[in-house]
Amino acid sequence: MVTKVIGVLDLQGGVQEHLAHLQALSIPTKTVKLAKDLKGLGGLIIPGGESTCLMRLMHVFNLIEPILQEYHAGLKIFGTCAGTIVLSSHGFIDIDIKKNAFGGQLDSFSSEAVIPEISSKPIPLTFIRAPQIVRAGSEVTVLLRINHYMAAVETSGILATIFHPELTPSLAFHRYFAQKCGFLVSDEEDFEWNRHTWMNH
Ligand code: GLN
């Protein structure tokens, strides 16, 4: 399958960080602000930010229906954090979400986990006022379960995390998503990082 570019929804939130991760993998990118920008995409990322604001802007710019249409026509979508809330709220994936499930901004934290489907190496995880996925339908594959909640899930068309791979030096989730979209991705190394200092980079 020949695919073209991966778009990043550019209304609010962590847009540049997703673009940088895709570009580090040599994936052509574009920003998506209007429905016309969805044409010909090989994949779409809905970034983290603030879901209420994001959904309001998606409504104002008439983007929800066009994205649903492209999704039903085969567009793969990756949501991170607030992006996952958007995907859940609009029926892209059958999951239930508990917003701000860890508390407020000061309860944000980082961690790491091995997620075999994504990478053989541990993946750094950054949770910022994160939601929890508290239920997943039978067609949803759970990639990472932590205690009573799920942190990363997928279906054939959707990849969704409650954490922010784009705010870490790891390219593993973006590589996996690009492959899901049909891109041939070489094994570029992750951004240089030291697990004790990477948040300063
Ligand atoms: N708590 C935010 C919300 O409900 C999500 C935070 C994030 O995307 N980092 O939208």
CSV table of C-alpha atoms and ligand atoms in Angstrom, one decimal:
chain,number,residue,atom,x,y,z
A,1,MET,CA,0.0,0.0,0.0
A,2,VAL,CA,1.4,3.4,-1.0
A,3,THR,CA,0.5,6.0,1.6
A,4,LYS,CA,1.4,9.7,1.6
A,5,VAL,CA,1.5,11.8,4.7
A,6,ILE,CA,0.4,11.6,8.3
A,7,GLY,CA,-1.6,14.6,9.5
A,8,VAL,CA,-1.6,16.0,13.0
A,9,LEU,CA,-4.8,17.8,14.0
A,10,ASP,CA,-3.7,21.3,14.7
A,11,LEU,CA,-6.3,23.0,16.8
A,12,GLN,CA,-4.9,22.8,20.3
A,13,GLY,CA,-2.4,20.9,22.3
A,14,GLY,CA,0.9,19.0,21.6
A,15,VAL,CA,1.0,19.4,17.8
A,16,GLN,CA,4.7,20.2,17.3
A,17,GLU,CA,5.9,17.3,19.4
A,18,HIS,CA,4.0,14.8,17.2
A,19,LEU,CA,5.3,16.4,14.0
A,20,ALA,CA,8.9,16.2,15.4
A,21,HIS,CA,8.5,12.5,16.2
A,22,LEU,CA,7.1,11.7,12.8
A,23,GLN,CA,9.8,13.7,11.1
A,24,ALA,CA,12.5,11.9,13.1
A,25,LEU,CA,11.1,8.7,11.4
A,26,SER,CA,11.3,10.4,8.0
A,27,ILE,CA,7.5,10.3,7.6
A,28,PRO,CA,6.1,13.2,5.6
A,29,THR,CA,3.7,15.3,7.7
A,30,LYS,CA,1.1,18.0,7.5
A,31,THR,CA,-1.0,19.9,9.9
A,32,VAL,CA,-4.8,19.5,9.7
A,33,LYS,CA,-6.9,22.5,10.5
A,34,LEU,CA,-9.8,22.2,8.1
A,35,ALA,CA,-11.8,19.3,6.6
A,36,LYS,CA,-10.1,19.8,3.2
A,37,ASP,CA,-6.8,19.0,4.9
A,38,LEU,CA,-8.0,15.5,5.5
A,39,LYS,CA,-7.9,14.6,1.8
A,40,GLY,CA,-5.3,11.9,0.9
A,41,LEU,CA,-4.0,11.4,4.4
A,42,GLY,CA,-2.2,8.1,5.3
A,43,GLY,CA,-3.0,8.6,9.0
A,44,LEU,CA,-4.1,11.2,11.5
A,45,ILE,CA,-2.9,12.0,15.0
A,46,ILE,CA,-5.2,13.7,17.5
A,47,PRO,CA,-2.9,15.2,20.1
A,48,GLY,CA,-3.3,15.7,23.8
A,49,GLY,CA,-4.3,19.0,25.3
A,50,GLU,CA,-7.7,19.8,26.7
A,51,SER,CA,-10.5,17.6,25.4
A,52,THR,CA,-13.3,20.1,26.1
A,53,CYS,CA,-11.5,22.8,24.2
A,54,LEU,CA,-10.4,20.4,21.5
A,55,MET,CA,-14.0,19.0,20.9
A,56,ARG,CA,-15.4,22.6,21.0
A,57,LEU,CA,-12.9,23.6,18.2
A,58,MET,CA,-13.6,20.4,16.2
A,59,HIS,CA,-17.3,21.3,16.4
A,60,VAL,CA,-16.7,25.0,15.5
A,61,PHE,CA,-14.6,24.0,12.5
A,62,ASN,CA,-17.0,21.2,11.4
A,63,LEU,CA,-14.3,18.5,11.6
A,64,ILE,CA,-16.0,15.7,13.5
A,65,GLU,CA,-18.2,14.4,10.7
A,66,PRO,CA,-15.5,14.6,8.1
A,67,ILE,CA,-13.0,12.8,10.3
A,68,LEU,CA,-15.6,10.1,11.1
A,69,GLN,CA,-16.2,9.7,7.3
A,70,GLU,CA,-12.5,9.4,6.5
A,71,TYR,CA,-12.2,6.9,9.4
A,72,HIS,CA,-15.0,4.8,8.0
A,73,ALA,CA,-13.3,4.9,4.6
A,74,GLY,CA,-10.1,3.5,6.2
A,75,LEU,CA,-8.2,6.3,7.8
A,76,LYS,CA,-6.1,5.2,10.8
A,77,ILE,CA,-6.1,7.5,13.8
A,78,PHE,CA,-3.8,7.7,16.8
A,79,GLY,CA,-5.1,9.6,19.8
A,80,THR,CA,-3.0,10.6,22.8
A,81,CYS,CA,-4.6,11.6,26.1
A,82,ALA,CA,-7.2,14.3,25.3
A,83,GLY,CA,-7.1,12.8,21.7
A,84,THR,CA,-8.2,9.5,23.2
A,85,ILE,CA,-11.0,11.2,25.0
A,86,VAL,CA,-12.1,12.7,21.7
A,87,LEU,CA,-12.0,9.2,20.0
A,88,SER,CA,-14.0,7.7,22.9
A,89,SER,CA,-16.6,10.5,23.0
A,90,HIS,CA,-17.3,10.3,19.3
A,91,GLY,CA,-17.6,6.5,19.0
A,92,PHE,CA,-14.3,5.9,17.1
A,93,ILE,CA,-13.5,3.2,19.6
A,94,ASP,CA,-15.6,1.3,22.1
A,95,ILE,CA,-14.0,2.3,25.4
A,96,ASP,CA,-15.1,4.2,28.5
A,97,ILE,CA,-12.9,6.9,29.9
A,98,LYS,CA,-12.7,8.5,33.3
A,99,LYS,CA,-11.3,12.0,32.9
A,100,ASN,CA,-8.6,13.4,35.2
A,101,ALA,CA,-8.6,10.0,36.9
A,102,PHE,CA,-5.2,10.6,38.7
A,103,GLY,CA,-6.1,14.0,40.0
A,104,GLY,CA,-5.0,17.5,39.0
A,105,GLN,CA,-1.9,18.9,37.2
A,106,LEU,CA,0.3,18.3,40.2
A,107,ASP,CA,-0.6,14.6,40.1
A,108,SER,CA,1.1,14.2,36.7
A,109,PHE,CA,3.9,11.6,36.7
A,110,SER,CA,6.2,9.6,34.5
A,111,SER,CA,7.0,5.9,34.4
A,112,GLU,CA,8.0,3.3,32.0
A,113,ALA,CA,6.7,-0.1,30.8
A,114,VAL,CA,7.5,-2.9,28.3
A,115,ILE,CA,4.8,-3.2,25.7
A,116,PRO,CA,5.8,-6.1,23.6
A,117,GLU,CA,3.6,-5.3,20.6
A,118,ILE,CA,5.2,-1.8,20.4
A,119,SER,CA,8.9,-2.4,21.2
A,120,SER,CA,11.2,-4.9,22.9
A,121,LYS,CA,12.7,-2.0,24.9
A,122,PRO,CA,11.1,-0.3,27.9
A,123,ILE,CA,9.0,2.7,26.8
A,124,PRO,CA,8.9,5.9,28.8
A,125,LEU,CA,5.4,7.0,29.8
A,126,THR,CA,4.3,10.5,30.6
A,127,PHE,CA,0.9,11.0,32.2
A,128,ILE,CA,-0.4,14.6,32.4
A,129,ARG,CA,-3.8,15.1,34.0
A,130,ALA,CA,-4.4,11.8,32.3
A,131,PRO,CA,-7.7,9.9,32.0
A,132,GLN,CA,-8.0,6.2,32.6
A,133,ILE,CA,-9.6,3.7,30.1
A,134,VAL,CA,-11.9,1.8,32.5
A,135,ARG,CA,-13.7,-0.4,30.0
A,136,ALA,CA,-12.9,-1.8,26.5
A,137,GLY,CA,-15.3,-3.5,24.1
A,138,SER,CA,-14.6,-7.0,22.9
A,139,GLU,CA,-13.0,-5.9,19.6
A,140,VAL,CA,-10.5,-3.7,21.4
A,141,THR,CA,-6.9,-5.1,22.0
A,142,VAL,CA,-5.4,-4.0,25.3
A,143,LEU,CA,-1.7,-3.1,24.8
A,144,LEU,CA,-1.0,-1.9,28.3
A,145,ARG,CA,-3.0,-2.6,31.4
A,146,ILE,CA,-2.0,-1.1,34.8
A,147,ASN,CA,-3.9,-2.4,37.8
A,148,HIS,CA,-7.6,-1.7,37.2
A,149,TYR,CA,-7.2,0.5,34.1
A,150,MET,CA,-5.9,0.4,30.6
A,151,ALA,CA,-3.3,2.8,29.3
A,152,ALA,CA,-2.9,1.8,25.7
A,153,VAL,CA,-5.4,0.1,23.4
A,154,GLU,CA,-6.0,-0.5,19.7
A,155,THR,CA,-8.4,-1.7,17.1
A,156,SER,CA,-7.7,-2.2,13.4
A,157,GLY,CA,-8.3,1.5,12.8
A,158,ILE,CA,-7.4,3.2,16.1
A,159,LEU,CA,-4.4,3.4,18.4
A,160,ALA,CA,-5.1,5.2,21.7
A,161,THR,CA,-3.0,6.0,24.7
A,162,ILE,CA,-3.7,7.9,27.9
A,163,PHE,CA,-0.1,9.0,28.1
A,164,HIS,CA,2.1,11.1,25.8
A,165,PRO,CA,4.7,9.3,23.7
A,166,GLU,CA,5.4,12.5,21.9
A,167,LEU,CA,6.7,14.1,25.1
A,168,THR,CA,9.4,11.5,25.5
A,169,PRO,CA,12.4,10.7,23.4
A,170,SER,CA,10.9,7.3,22.4
A,171,LEU,CA,9.8,6.9,18.8
A,172,ALA,CA,8.3,3.5,19.3
A,173,PHE,CA,4.6,4.4,19.3
A,174,HIS,CA,5.0,6.7,16.3
A,175,ARG,CA,6.9,4.0,14.4
A,176,TYR,CA,4.2,1.5,15.3
A,177,PHE,CA,1.4,3.8,14.2
A,178,ALA,CA,3.2,4.6,10.9
A,179,GLN,CA,3.5,0.9,10.2
A,180,LYS,CA,-0.2,0.5,11.0
A,181,CYS,CA,-0.9,3.2,8.4
A,182,GLY,CA,1.2,1.2,5.8
A,183,PHE,CA,4.4,3.2,5.9
A,184,LEU,CA,7.7,1.4,5.5
A,185,VAL,CA,9.6,2.7,8.5
A,186,SER,CA,13.3,2.0,9.0
A,187,ASP,CA,14.6,1.3,12.5
A,188,GLU,CA,15.8,4.8,13.4
A,189,GLU,CA,17.1,5.1,16.9
A,190,ASP,CA,15.1,6.9,19.5
A,191,PHE,CA,16.1,10.4,20.3
A,192,GLU,CA,19.1,10.5,22.6
A,193,TRP,CA,18.0,10.1,26.2
A,194,ASN,CA,19.1,9.3,29.7
A,195,ARG,CA,16.2,8.2,31.8
A,196,HIS,CA,17.2,10.6,34.6
A,197,THR,CA,17.5,13.7,32.6
A,198,TRP,CA,15.3,13.4,29.5
A,199,MET,CA,12.6,15.7,30.7
A,200,ASN,CA,15.1,18.5,30.5
A,201,HIS,CA,15.7,18.0,26.8
B,1,GLN,N1,-7.3,16.0,31.4
B,1,GLN,C1,-7.3,16.5,30.0
B,1,GLN,C2,-8.7,16.4,29.4
B,1,GLN,O1,-9.6,16.0,30.1
B,1,GLN,C3,-6.3,15.7,29.2
B,1,GLN,C4,-4.9,16.0,29.5
B,1,GLN,C5,-4.0,15.8,28.4
B,1,GLN,O2,-4.3,15.6,27.2
B,1,GLN,N2,-2.7,15.7,28.8
B,1,GLN,O3,-8.8,16.8,28.3
